[in-house]
Amino acid sequence: MLTANNKFFRIISFIIVLMITFSVFPIITVKAQTPEKVKIGLFYGQSAKDYYTVSSEDGFTISLADDENSTLVFTDSSISSLTVKKNTFFSTEYPQIFPDAQTALQKVSELRAEGKDAYCAVSGSIYTVRVGTYSTFEEAQASSPGFGNNTVKYTSTGVLILSGDVITIAVDDINRNTEIASVSGNISLNSVPYRGAIRFVRSNGNDMAAINVLGLEEYLYSVVPKEVSASWNEEVLKAQAVAARTFTITNLNKFKNYGFNLDNTTASQVYGGVNAEHPRTTAAVDATKGEIVLYDGKPASIYYHATSGGKTANSEDVWSAALPYLRSVEDPYENPDEASYARWSVTYTKEELKTILSSRGVEIGDIIDVTVKHSDGRAVQLTFIGTSGSKTYSKDNIRVPLSLKSTNFVLTKESPDEKTKQFFADYGNKGDTSLDSIGSFASSYAEKVIEKSDASSSPQEVKSSSFTFSGGGWGHGVGMSQWGAKGMADNGFTYKEILTHYFTGVQVDIY
């Protein structure tokens, strides 16, 4: 029977166990592994192709690969060029299973000596020999008595690998994909050289996606000089290397449904293969190897953009989540005389706005007015008001209909009467026309003296013939401004100081 002291001791022991368990458990489960390799989509979806050319002066290795493992199928150092195309043919098959590709290829050589267009085929761990490329099943079946009794229908994931006009290997594996690499060195896809291997993926009879599989750091060798100029100060190059590495790690599942991690466009990070690499940016990647931006010990979901226009954006004013390290900060080192689109202005007439909206399927009649709501200097709502309705865009979607460079802008409306010009900020719900309230860049574009033909009328009541969007910055505005980072580096700041300025409360360390 338990005494009061025993009960007390057991309760205390249980609490201690719970404290140890729940203090360690999150650390074990939350920490993600930094990947050794990344998969970058080069061609996919609408850009997928029915054939590709690959080349390597050192010959090729051909493997079957999935997310975890790859199995070597074939190596040939004598071939410098291959064509990979989707298989849309029927064939006949030799009635024998071979233990490996080399043995099957020996049989292929014998049959070719007899005048047959034979080639090796692999499906899973089974190697066979096929003959012919027939357009229909009936054609293949008719040729079977002269070779074998098995007529093969191509699969929806089948791939053919050709050397010149001769098929070397047919791959029909529904669980794994064809992966081709150079025996040593780089491999070129459609004449563009890449590190690592090229993986070809077919699904449901579609054209082939081409995916570059390579080391994380090697990937960054190409990303950093595509994102910033290699001629910039080495500290900003290091800052970009750490930012790009962090973005990669936190976005590994962005294109999971396509079978890769990131693509090679601005939807992820711009990537151009070996041709984009530069010794200075490669040195920056090597100097910061393994370092990422951390918040509370975990990888931060960071972002960067070209220019901010003098102030970055809060994440919730552009997207939805209010992340503690993606806070709006002043960007005083961004030089407007050199930064891309640090200042910009574009004007549309009512008729032009109607045409643009109509081309996007938005039919609201003739344009009566355009209004803007701001938060912390950024537009968060843009409304087009027409004779038969209205259309509102919010947050970063504001940029879409008019292809605006950023949401860091103010709106000037001009009336039909050339003698009457009125500057409208449409700031919040008040139609605030104060220059000080809409950001430091506004004075470059707004009238210093605002005349009103009728002081009693509100901005929304004045009929306008044109609408000028005057802004600063290029991109979503969240996180690190690349031109602002350059300005900081030119003024003596280190890459860690740059990153901790743009990302509030973070640390930069090896993960």
Coordinates of C-alpha atoms in Angstrom, one line a residue:
M1 CA 0.0 0.0 0.0
L2 CA 1.3 3.4 -1.0
T3 CA 2.1 5.9 1.8
A4 CA 1.6 9.6 1.3
N5 CA 5.4 10.1 0.9
N6 CA 5.5 7.3 -1.8
K7 CA 2.6 8.9 -3.7
F8 CA 4.3 12.3 -3.5
F9 CA 7.6 10.8 -4.8
R10 CA 5.9 9.0 -7.7
I11 CA 4.0 12.2 -8.7
I12 CA 7.2 14.3 -8.7
S13 CA 9.1 11.6 -10.7
F14 CA 6.3 11.5 -13.3
I15 CA 6.4 15.3 -13.7
I16 CA 10.2 15.2 -14.2
V17 CA 9.8 12.5 -16.9
L18 CA 7.2 14.6 -18.6
M19 CA 9.4 17.7 -18.5
I20 CA 12.4 15.9 -19.9
T21 CA 10.3 14.2 -22.6
F22 CA 8.5 17.3 -23.9
S23 CA 11.6 19.5 -23.7
V24 CA 13.6 17.1 -25.9
F25 CA 10.8 15.9 -28.2
P26 CA 10.3 19.0 -30.3
I27 CA 14.0 19.3 -30.9
I28 CA 14.1 15.8 -32.3
T29 CA 11.0 16.1 -34.5
V30 CA 11.2 19.7 -35.8
K31 CA 14.7 19.8 -37.0
A32 CA 14.7 18.9 -40.7
Q33 CA 17.7 17.5 -42.5
T34 CA 19.6 19.7 -44.8
P35 CA 19.4 17.8 -48.1
E36 CA 22.6 16.6 -49.8
K37 CA 20.9 16.9 -53.2
V38 CA 18.1 19.0 -54.6
K39 CA 15.9 18.4 -57.7
I40 CA 15.3 21.4 -59.9
G41 CA 12.6 21.3 -62.6
L42 CA 14.0 22.6 -65.9
F43 CA 11.1 21.6 -68.1
Y44 CA 7.7 20.5 -66.8
G45 CA 4.0 21.1 -67.2
Q46 CA 3.5 23.1 -70.4
S47 CA 7.2 23.3 -71.1
A48 CA 7.7 19.5 -71.0
K49 CA 9.0 18.1 -74.2
D50 CA 8.6 14.8 -76.2
Y51 CA 12.4 14.5 -76.7
Y52 CA 15.7 16.0 -75.4
T53 CA 19.3 15.8 -76.4
V54 CA 22.0 15.2 -73.8
S55 CA 25.7 15.3 -74.3
S56 CA 28.9 14.6 -72.4
E57 CA 32.5 14.3 -73.7
D58 CA 33.2 11.7 -71.0
G59 CA 30.3 9.3 -71.8
F60 CA 27.2 8.5 -69.8
T61 CA 25.8 6.5 -66.9
I62 CA 22.1 5.5 -67.2
S63 CA 20.2 4.7 -64.0
L64 CA 16.7 4.0 -62.7
A65 CA 16.0 6.4 -59.8
D66 CA 13.3 7.3 -57.3
D67 CA 13.4 9.8 -54.4
E68 CA 15.6 7.5 -52.3
N69 CA 17.8 5.4 -54.4
S70 CA 19.2 4.9 -57.9
T71 CA 20.2 1.7 -59.7
L72 CA 22.9 1.8 -62.3
V73 CA 21.7 0.2 -65.6
F74 CA 24.4 1.0 -68.1
T75 CA 27.7 2.8 -68.5
D76 CA 29.3 3.8 -71.8
S77 CA 32.3 6.1 -72.1
S78 CA 32.4 5.9 -75.9
I79 CA 29.2 7.8 -76.5
S80 CA 29.2 11.6 -76.4
S81 CA 25.6 12.3 -77.4
L82 CA 22.2 10.7 -76.7
T83 CA 18.6 11.5 -77.5
V84 CA 15.8 10.8 -74.9
K85 CA 12.3 10.6 -76.3
K86 CA 9.0 9.2 -75.1
N87 CA 8.2 5.8 -76.3
T88 CA 5.1 5.6 -78.5
F89 CA 5.9 2.4 -80.3
F90 CA 5.0 -1.3 -80.2
S91 CA 7.6 -4.0 -80.5
T92 CA 8.3 -7.7 -80.3
E93 CA 10.3 -9.3 -77.5
Y94 CA 12.9 -12.0 -77.4
P95 CA 11.7 -14.9 -75.2
Q96 CA 14.4 -14.7 -72.6
I97 CA 15.2 -12.7 -69.4
F98 CA 18.7 -11.5 -68.9
P99 CA 20.5 -10.9 -65.6
D100 CA 21.8 -7.4 -66.5
A101 CA 22.0 -4.8 -69.3
Q102 CA 25.4 -5.9 -70.4
T103 CA 24.3 -9.4 -71.1
A104 CA 21.2 -8.2 -72.9
L105 CA 23.3 -5.9 -75.0
Q106 CA 25.5 -8.8 -76.0
K107 CA 22.3 -10.4 -77.4
V108 CA 21.4 -7.1 -79.0
S109 CA 24.7 -7.1 -80.9
E110 CA 24.1 -10.7 -82.2
L111 CA 20.6 -9.8 -83.5
R112 CA 21.8 -6.6 -85.1
A113 CA 24.5 -8.6 -86.9
E114 CA 21.5 -10.6 -88.3
G115 CA 19.9 -7.3 -89.6
K116 CA 17.4 -6.9 -86.8
D117 CA 16.8 -3.5 -85.2
A118 CA 17.2 -4.9 -81.6
Y119 CA 17.7 -3.0 -78.4
C120 CA 17.8 -3.6 -74.6
A121 CA 14.7 -3.0 -72.5
V122 CA 14.6 -2.7 -68.7
S123 CA 11.5 -2.8 -66.5
G124 CA 12.2 -2.9 -62.8
S125 CA 15.0 -5.5 -62.4
I126 CA 14.1 -7.4 -65.5
Y127 CA 16.2 -7.0 -68.7
T128 CA 14.9 -8.2 -72.0
V129 CA 15.6 -7.6 -75.7
R130 CA 13.1 -6.1 -78.1
V131 CA 13.0 -5.7 -81.8
G132 CA 11.2 -3.1 -83.9
T133 CA 9.3 0.2 -83.5
Y134 CA 5.8 -0.4 -84.9
S135 CA 3.1 2.1 -85.0
T136 CA 0.3 -0.4 -84.3
F137 CA -0.1 -3.5 -82.2
E138 CA -1.2 -5.4 -85.3
E139 CA 2.1 -4.6 -87.1
A140 CA 4.1 -5.7 -84.2
Q141 CA 2.1 -8.9 -83.9
A142 CA 2.5 -9.7 -87.5
S143 CA 6.3 -9.6 -87.1
S144 CA 6.3 -11.9 -84.0
P145 CA 6.6 -15.3 -85.8
G146 CA 9.9 -14.1 -87.3
F147 CA 11.4 -13.3 -83.9
G148 CA 9.3 -14.2 -80.8
N149 CA 5.8 -14.7 -79.7
N150 CA 5.6 -11.8 -77.3
T151 CA 4.2 -8.5 -78.6
V152 CA 4.9 -5.5 -76.4
K153 CA 2.7 -2.5 -76.0
Y154 CA 4.5 0.6 -74.9
T155 CA 3.6 2.0 -71.5
S156 CA 2.4 5.5 -70.7
T157 CA 5.7 6.1 -68.9
G158 CA 8.0 4.5 -71.4
V159 CA 11.2 6.3 -72.5
L160 CA 13.6 5.5 -75.4
I161 CA 17.3 6.3 -75.2
L162 CA 19.0 6.6 -78.7
S163 CA 22.6 7.0 -79.8
G164 CA 22.2 8.6 -83.2
D165 CA 19.2 6.9 -84.9
V166 CA 19.7 3.6 -83.0
I167 CA 17.8 2.8 -79.9
T168 CA 20.2 1.8 -77.1
I169 CA 17.8 1.2 -74.2
A170 CA 14.0 1.3 -73.7
V171 CA 12.9 2.0 -70.1
D172 CA 9.5 0.9 -69.0
D173 CA 9.5 1.3 -65.2
I174 CA 6.3 2.7 -63.7
N175 CA 7.9 3.2 -60.3
R176 CA 11.3 4.7 -61.2
N177 CA 12.5 7.3 -63.7
T178 CA 15.4 7.4 -66.2
E179 CA 18.4 9.3 -64.9
I180 CA 21.4 10.2 -67.1
A181 CA 24.7 11.6 -65.9
S182 CA 28.2 12.1 -67.2
V183 CA 30.7 9.4 -66.4
S184 CA 32.8 12.3 -65.0
G185 CA 32.1 16.0 -65.4
N186 CA 29.0 17.9 -66.4
I187 CA 26.1 16.9 -68.6
S188 CA 24.5 19.1 -71.2
L189 CA 20.7 19.2 -71.8
N190 CA 19.7 20.8 -75.1
S191 CA 23.3 22.3 -75.2
V192 CA 23.1 23.8 -71.7
P193 CA 25.6 22.3 -69.3
Y194 CA 24.5 21.3 -65.8
R195 CA 26.2 19.7 -62.8
G196 CA 24.9 16.4 -61.5
A197 CA 22.4 14.3 -63.4
I198 CA 19.3 14.9 -65.5
R199 CA 16.2 12.9 -64.6
F200 CA 13.4 12.3 -67.1
V201 CA 9.9 11.8 -65.7
R202 CA 6.7 10.8 -67.6
S203 CA 3.3 10.4 -66.1
N204 CA 0.0 9.4 -67.7
G205 CA 1.3 9.4 -71.2
N206 CA 2.4 13.1 -71.0
D207 CA 5.6 14.6 -72.4
M208 CA 8.7 14.3 -70.3
A209 CA 9.7 16.6 -67.5
A210 CA 13.4 17.2 -67.3
I211 CA 14.8 17.6 -63.7
N212 CA 18.4 18.5 -62.7
V213 CA 19.5 16.4 -59.7
L214 CA 22.6 18.0 -58.0
G215 CA 24.2 18.9 -54.7
L216 CA 22.7 21.8 -52.7
E217 CA 25.9 23.9 -52.7
E218 CA 26.4 23.2 -56.4
Y219 CA 22.9 24.5 -57.1
L220 CA 23.7 27.7 -55.2
Y221 CA 26.8 28.2 -57.4
S222 CA 24.3 29.0 -60.2
V223 CA 21.5 30.7 -58.2
V224 CA 23.5 33.4 -56.5
P225 CA 24.9 35.0 -59.7
K226 CA 21.5 34.8 -61.4
E227 CA 19.9 36.7 -58.5
V228 CA 22.6 39.4 -57.9
S229 CA 25.5 40.7 -59.9
A230 CA 28.8 38.8 -59.3
S231 CA 30.6 42.2 -59.4
W232 CA 28.9 43.4 -56.2
N233 CA 30.6 43.6 -52.8
E234 CA 31.5 40.2 -51.4
E235 CA 29.4 40.8 -48.3
V236 CA 26.2 41.1 -50.3
L237 CA 27.2 38.0 -52.3
K238 CA 27.5 36.1 -49.0
A239 CA 24.2 37.5 -47.8
Q240 CA 22.5 36.3 -51.0
A241 CA 24.2 32.9 -50.7
V242 CA 22.8 32.4 -47.1
A243 CA 19.3 33.7 -48.2
A244 CA 19.2 31.4 -51.2
R245 CA 20.3 28.4 -49.1
T246 CA 17.7 29.2 -46.5
F247 CA 14.9 29.6 -49.1
T248 CA 15.9 26.3 -50.7
I249 CA 15.7 24.4 -47.4
T250 CA 12.4 25.8 -46.4
N251 CA 10.8 25.3 -49.8
L252 CA 11.8 21.7 -50.6
N253 CA 8.2 20.6 -51.0
K254 CA 7.1 23.5 -53.2
F255 CA 6.9 21.4 -56.4
K256 CA 6.4 18.0 -54.7
N257 CA 3.5 17.1 -56.9
Y258 CA 5.7 17.5 -60.0
G259 CA 8.4 15.2 -58.5
F260 CA 11.0 17.9 -57.8
N261 CA 11.8 20.6 -55.2
L262 CA 12.1 23.9 -57.0
D263 CA 12.0 25.1 -60.5
N264 CA 14.5 27.4 -62.3
T265 CA 12.4 30.6 -62.5
T266 CA 11.4 33.5 -60.3
A267 CA 8.6 31.2 -59.0
S268 CA 11.5 29.7 -56.9
Q269 CA 15.0 31.0 -57.5
V270 CA 16.5 31.8 -60.9
Y271 CA 18.8 29.0 -61.9
G272 CA 20.8 28.7 -65.1
G273 CA 23.2 25.8 -64.8
V274 CA 27.0 25.9 -65.2
N275 CA 27.0 28.8 -67.6
A276 CA 25.6 31.1 -65.0
E277 CA 28.4 30.4 -62.4
H278 CA 31.0 32.9 -61.5
P279 CA 34.2 32.5 -59.4
R280 CA 33.2 35.4 -57.0
T281 CA 29.8 34.0 -56.2
T282 CA 31.1 30.5 -56.0
A283 CA 33.6 31.7 -53.4
A284 CA 30.7 33.4 -51.5
V285 CA 28.8 30.1 -51.4
D286 CA 31.8 28.2 -50.2
A287 CA 32.6 30.8 -47.5
T288 CA 29.1 30.5 -46.0
K289 CA 28.7 26.7 -46.5
G290 CA 25.9 25.3 -44.4
E291 CA 24.9 28.7 -43.0
I292 CA 21.2 29.6 -43.0
V293 CA 18.9 32.2 -41.4
L294 CA 17.4 30.8 -38.2
Y295 CA 14.6 32.0 -36.0
D296 CA 14.2 30.4 -32.6
G297 CA 16.7 27.7 -33.7
K298 CA 14.6 26.7 -36.8
P299 CA 15.0 27.6 -40.5
A300 CA 13.2 30.9 -41.2
S301 CA 10.8 31.1 -44.2
I302 CA 12.6 34.1 -45.7
Y303 CA 12.1 36.0 -48.9
Y304 CA 13.9 38.6 -50.9
H305 CA 13.2 41.0 -53.8
A306 CA 15.0 43.4 -56.0
T307 CA 14.1 46.8 -54.5
S308 CA 11.8 48.1 -51.7
G309 CA 11.5 51.7 -52.6
G310 CA 12.8 52.8 -49.2
K311 CA 10.9 50.5 -46.8
T312 CA 10.2 46.8 -46.8
A313 CA 6.7 45.2 -46.2
N314 CA 5.1 43.3 -43.4
S315 CA 4.4 39.8 -44.5
E316 CA 0.7 40.0 -43.7
D317 CA 0.3 43.1 -45.9
V318 CA 1.5 41.1 -48.9
W319 CA 0.4 37.5 -48.2
S320 CA -1.5 36.3 -45.1
A321 CA 0.7 35.1 -42.2
A322 CA 2.3 37.7 -39.9
L323 CA 5.7 36.1 -39.3
P324 CA 7.7 37.8 -36.5
Y325 CA 10.9 38.0 -38.6
L326 CA 9.2 39.4 -41.7
R327 CA 8.6 42.9 -40.3
S328 CA 8.6 46.1 -42.3
V329 CA 12.0 47.9 -41.8
E330 CA 13.4 51.1 -43.2
D331 CA 15.7 50.6 -46.2
P332 CA 17.9 53.8 -46.2
Y333 CA 20.9 52.3 -48.1
E334 CA 19.0 51.5 -51.2
N335 CA 20.4 53.9 -53.8
P336 CA 17.6 55.1 -56.1
D337 CA 20.1 56.3 -58.7
E338 CA 21.3 52.8 -59.4
A339 CA 18.6 50.4 -58.0
S340 CA 16.3 48.8 -60.5
Y341 CA 12.8 50.5 -60.4
A342 CA 13.6 52.2 -57.1
R343 CA 11.2 54.9 -58.6
W344 CA 8.6 54.3 -61.3
S345 CA 5.4 55.7 -62.6
V346 CA 2.7 54.6 -65.0
T347 CA -0.4 56.3 -66.2
Y348 CA -3.7 54.7 -67.6
T349 CA -6.7 56.3 -69.1
K350 CA -10.2 55.1 -68.1
E351 CA -10.5 53.5 -71.5
E352 CA -7.2 51.7 -71.1
L353 CA -8.2 50.4 -67.7
K354 CA -11.5 49.1 -69.0
T355 CA -9.7 47.3 -71.9
I356 CA -7.1 45.7 -69.5
L357 CA -9.7 44.5 -67.1
S358 CA -11.9 43.1 -69.9
S359 CA -8.9 41.2 -71.2
R360 CA -8.8 39.5 -67.8
G361 CA -12.4 38.6 -67.9
V362 CA -13.5 41.5 -65.6
E363 CA -16.5 43.3 -67.0
I364 CA -17.6 46.2 -64.9
G365 CA -18.5 48.7 -67.6
D366 CA -17.0 52.1 -68.0
I367 CA -14.5 53.1 -65.3
I368 CA -15.8 55.7 -62.9
D369 CA -13.1 55.7 -60.3
V370 CA -10.1 53.8 -58.8
T371 CA -9.5 53.7 -55.0
V372 CA -6.6 52.5 -53.0
K373 CA -6.3 51.5 -49.3
H374 CA -2.9 51.5 -47.6
S375 CA -1.3 49.8 -44.6
D376 CA 2.1 50.9 -43.3
G377 CA 2.8 52.7 -46.6
R378 CA 1.9 49.8 -48.9
A379 CA -1.3 49.4 -50.9
V380 CA -3.3 46.5 -49.5
Q381 CA -6.5 47.0 -51.5
L382 CA -7.1 48.3 -55.1
T383 CA -10.7 48.7 -56.3
F384 CA -11.8 49.6 -59.8
I385 CA -15.3 51.1 -59.8
G386 CA -17.4 50.8 -63.0
T387 CA -20.8 51.7 -64.2
S388 CA -21.9 48.0 -63.8
G389 CA -20.0 46.9 -60.8
S390 CA -16.6 46.9 -59.2
K391 CA -13.5 44.7 -58.9
T392 CA -11.2 44.6 -55.9
Y393 CA -7.7 43.2 -55.7
S394 CA -6.0 42.6 -52.4
K395 CA -2.4 42.5 -51.1
D396 CA 0.2 41.2 -53.6
N397 CA -2.5 40.5 -56.1
I398 CA -2.8 44.2 -56.6
R399 CA 0.2 44.1 -58.8
V400 CA -1.3 41.6 -61.2
P401 CA -3.9 43.4 -63.4
L402 CA -1.7 46.4 -64.3
S403 CA 1.7 44.6 -63.9
L404 CA 2.7 47.1 -61.3
K405 CA 6.3 46.7 -60.1
S406 CA 5.3 46.8 -56.4
T407 CA 2.5 47.7 -54.0
N408 CA 4.6 50.6 -52.7
F409 CA 2.8 53.3 -54.7
V410 CA 0.4 56.3 -54.5
L411 CA -2.4 57.2 -56.9
T412 CA -2.8 60.5 -58.7
K413 CA -6.0 61.2 -60.6
E414 CA -6.4 63.8 -63.3
S415 CA -9.7 65.4 -64.1
P416 CA -10.9 66.2 -67.7
D417 CA -10.5 69.9 -66.9
E418 CA -6.8 70.5 -67.4
K419 CA -6.9 73.4 -65.0
T420 CA -7.9 71.1 -62.1
K421 CA -5.4 68.5 -61.0
Q422 CA -5.9 66.7 -57.7
F423 CA -3.6 64.3 -55.9
F424 CA -5.3 61.4 -54.2
A425 CA -3.6 59.0 -51.8
D426 CA -6.9 57.3 -51.0
Y427 CA -5.1 56.5 -47.8
G428 CA -7.1 54.1 -45.6
N429 CA -10.8 55.1 -45.7
K430 CA -10.1 58.8 -45.4
G431 CA -8.8 59.8 -48.8
D432 CA -5.8 61.3 -47.0
T433 CA -3.8 63.7 -49.2
S434 CA -0.9 64.3 -46.9
L435 CA 2.4 63.8 -48.6
D436 CA 4.0 62.8 -45.3
S437 CA 1.5 60.1 -44.7
I438 CA 2.3 58.1 -47.9
G439 CA 6.0 57.5 -47.8
S440 CA 9.2 59.5 -48.5
F441 CA 9.2 58.8 -52.2
A442 CA 5.8 60.4 -52.9
S443 CA 7.1 63.9 -53.2
S444 CA 8.9 63.0 -56.4
Y445 CA 5.6 62.6 -58.1
A446 CA 2.9 64.4 -56.3
E447 CA 1.9 68.0 -56.7
K448 CA 3.3 70.1 -53.9
V449 CA 0.3 72.4 -54.2
I450 CA -3.0 70.5 -54.4
E451 CA -5.8 72.6 -56.0
K452 CA -9.4 71.7 -55.5
S453 CA -12.1 73.2 -57.8
D454 CA -14.7 72.4 -55.1
A455 CA -13.3 72.2 -51.6
S456 CA -16.5 70.6 -50.4
S457 CA -16.3 67.6 -52.7
S458 CA -14.6 64.4 -51.6
P459 CA -11.9 62.7 -53.8
Q460 CA -14.3 59.9 -54.8
E461 CA -16.8 62.4 -56.2
V462 CA -14.4 64.0 -58.7
K463 CA -14.6 62.5 -62.2
S464 CA -11.1 61.6 -63.5
S465 CA -9.9 60.9 -67.0
S466 CA -6.5 59.3 -66.1
F467 CA -4.9 57.5 -63.2
T468 CA -1.2 57.6 -62.4
F469 CA 0.4 55.0 -60.2
S470 CA 3.7 56.4 -58.8
G471 CA 5.8 54.0 -56.8
G472 CA 9.0 52.6 -55.6
G473 CA 10.4 49.1 -55.5
W474 CA 10.3 46.0 -57.6
G475 CA 8.9 42.8 -56.3
H476 CA 6.7 41.8 -53.3
G477 CA 8.8 43.9 -50.9
V478 CA 9.0 41.3 -48.1
G479 CA 12.4 40.5 -46.5
M480 CA 15.7 41.4 -48.0
S481 CA 16.0 44.1 -50.7
Q482 CA 18.9 43.0 -52.9
W483 CA 19.8 46.5 -53.9
G484 CA 19.4 47.6 -50.3
A485 CA 21.7 44.8 -49.3
K486 CA 24.2 46.1 -51.8
G487 CA 24.0 49.5 -50.4
M488 CA 24.6 48.2 -46.9
A489 CA 27.6 46.2 -48.0
D490 CA 29.0 49.2 -49.8
N491 CA 28.7 51.1 -46.5
G492 CA 30.7 48.5 -44.6
F493 CA 28.1 46.2 -43.2
T494 CA 28.9 42.4 -43.0
Y495 CA 26.6 39.8 -44.5
K496 CA 25.3 38.8 -41.1
E497 CA 24.5 42.4 -40.3
I498 CA 22.7 42.7 -43.6
L499 CA 20.6 39.6 -42.9
T500 CA 19.7 40.5 -39.3
H501 CA 18.7 44.0 -40.5
Y502 CA 16.1 42.7 -43.0
F503 CA 15.0 39.7 -40.9
T504 CA 13.9 40.8 -37.4
G505 CA 15.2 38.8 -34.5
V506 CA 17.0 36.1 -36.5
Q507 CA 20.4 34.4 -36.2
V508 CA 22.8 33.3 -39.0
D509 CA 24.5 30.0 -38.3
I510 CA 25.3 26.5 -39.6
Y511 CA 22.3 24.3 -39.5

